[in-house]
């Protein structure tokens, strides 16, 4: 009985330690985000980096810089496409309702309201607040991109050396740490693969429904929908719902209703598929993923989803590497 009690302590320490580290990481997210993103990109791009080094005989620094430029180019191309489509649709909508907008701005009530806000200082305060926010956000964003880019090149260039140095310093834990790193890398690739499958399903479904309802540029909008699905705060509803509203305003009630219904079906299908696909890839029980999604929706906090899923994945990695078993054996000795 005593042996069973003590055998559970390393797991208790792990859960408490991981929870504390996760809370600290969330609180310091703005500071550690460039380091985390650059390290994640470097780990994911490591096989392609190795291919450039061996197959094309690229120098290490040149291969790291070229690959990082490619990754950042793709990211900014996706952002540019999203912004272009958003602005184009906004201008198209304004053009369709230009007469209504002109009549609205000619309204005496609107003029009196604007005059009241200008003289009261509310409009000036709002403009000043927005200008101040942009003044801080623009240089911060530029600095964030530069730092993340430089760190990605550094990690790609020195990832093997950092790994070997860490294993060398691990001493007697070298084999266990190496096993943990190998299993963690494999699990990360499986997790990325599972979500790529989900986003591919979202893209195919969106192409079909946009063609069916007669949305202009269906493939482009389906691509934007898949990208929005990647971002936890947005989701496919940021594309489906505005398009449905535009259809309804244009008196295309059937198309608008179809888009809204299909959006609800997409949410339901996603709740069914995500636990199954993710659990099959990372070997975590579907109820864990489903519970994580439910907790995240109830709390309206995406960090809850990350915490529940990541702690079970981390536990599985350590358990597969027999970290807890090794601790138990050492205590018995």
Coordinates of N, CA, C and O in Angstrom, one line a residue, residues 41 45 48 52 62-77 149 152-153 156:
X41 N 8.7 26.9 -35.2 CA 9.0 26.9 -36.7 C 10.3 26.1 -37.0 O 10.3 25.4 -37.9
X45 N 10.4 22.9 -39.3 CA 11.2 23.0 -40.6 C 12.5 22.3 -40.6 O 13.2 22.3 -41.6
X48 N 13.1 19.8 -43.6 CA 13.4 20.5 -44.8 C 14.7 21.2 -44.8 O 15.5 21.3 -45.8
X52 N 17.9 20.7 -47.4 CA 18.6 21.7 -48.1 C 20.1 21.5 -47.9 O 20.9 21.8 -48.8
X62 N 23.1 29.9 -44.8 CA 22.3 30.2 -46.0 C 21.0 29.4 -46.0 O 19.9 29.9 -46.4
X63 N 21.1 28.1 -45.7 CA 19.9 27.3 -45.7 C 18.9 27.8 -44.6 O 17.7 27.8 -44.9
X64 N 19.4 28.1 -43.4 CA 18.5 28.6 -42.4 C 17.8 29.9 -42.8 O 16.6 30.1 -42.6
X65 N 18.6 30.9 -43.4 CA 18.0 32.1 -43.8 C 17.0 32.0 -44.9 O 15.9 32.6 -44.9
X66 N 17.4 31.1 -45.9 CA 16.5 30.9 -47.0 C 15.2 30.3 -46.6 O 14.1 30.7 -47.0
X67 N 15.2 29.3 -45.8 CA 14.0 28.6 -45.3 C 13.2 29.5 -44.5 O 11.9 29.5 -44.6
X68 N 13.8 30.3 -43.6 CA 13.0 31.3 -42.8 C 12.3 32.3 -43.7 O 11.2 32.7 -43.4
X69 N 13.0 32.8 -44.7 CA 12.4 33.8 -45.6 C 11.2 33.2 -46.3 O 10.2 33.8 -46.5
X70 N 11.3 31.9 -46.7 CA 10.2 31.2 -47.4 C 9.0 31.1 -46.4 O 7.9 31.4 -46.9
X71 N 9.3 30.7 -45.2 CA 8.2 30.5 -44.2 C 7.5 31.9 -44.0 O 6.2 32.0 -44.0
X72 N 8.2 32.9 -43.7 CA 7.7 34.2 -43.4 C 7.0 34.8 -44.7 O 6.0 35.5 -44.6
X73 N 7.5 34.5 -45.9 CA 6.9 34.9 -47.1 C 5.5 34.3 -47.3 O 4.5 35.0 -47.7
X74 N 5.4 33.0 -47.0 CA 4.1 32.3 -47.1 C 3.1 32.9 -46.1 O 1.9 33.2 -46.4
X75 N 3.6 33.2 -44.8 CA 2.7 33.8 -43.8 C 2.2 35.1 -44.2 O 1.0 35.4 -44.1
X76 N 3.1 36.0 -44.7 CA 2.6 37.3 -45.1 C 1.8 37.3 -46.3 O 0.9 38.2 -46.5
X77 N 2.0 36.3 -47.2 CA 1.2 36.2 -48.4 C -0.3 35.8 -48.0 O -1.2 36.4 -48.6
X149 N 12.0 36.5 -36.7 CA 12.8 36.1 -37.8 C 14.2 35.7 -37.4 O 14.7 34.6 -37.8
X152 N 14.4 32.5 -35.4 CA 14.1 31.3 -36.2 C 15.4 30.9 -37.0 O 15.7 29.7 -37.0
X153 N 16.1 31.9 -37.5 CA 17.3 31.6 -38.2 C 18.3 31.0 -37.2 O 19.0 30.0 -37.5
X156 N 17.3 27.4 -36.2 CA 17.5 26.4 -37.3 C 19.0 26.1 -37.5 O 19.4 25.0 -37.7

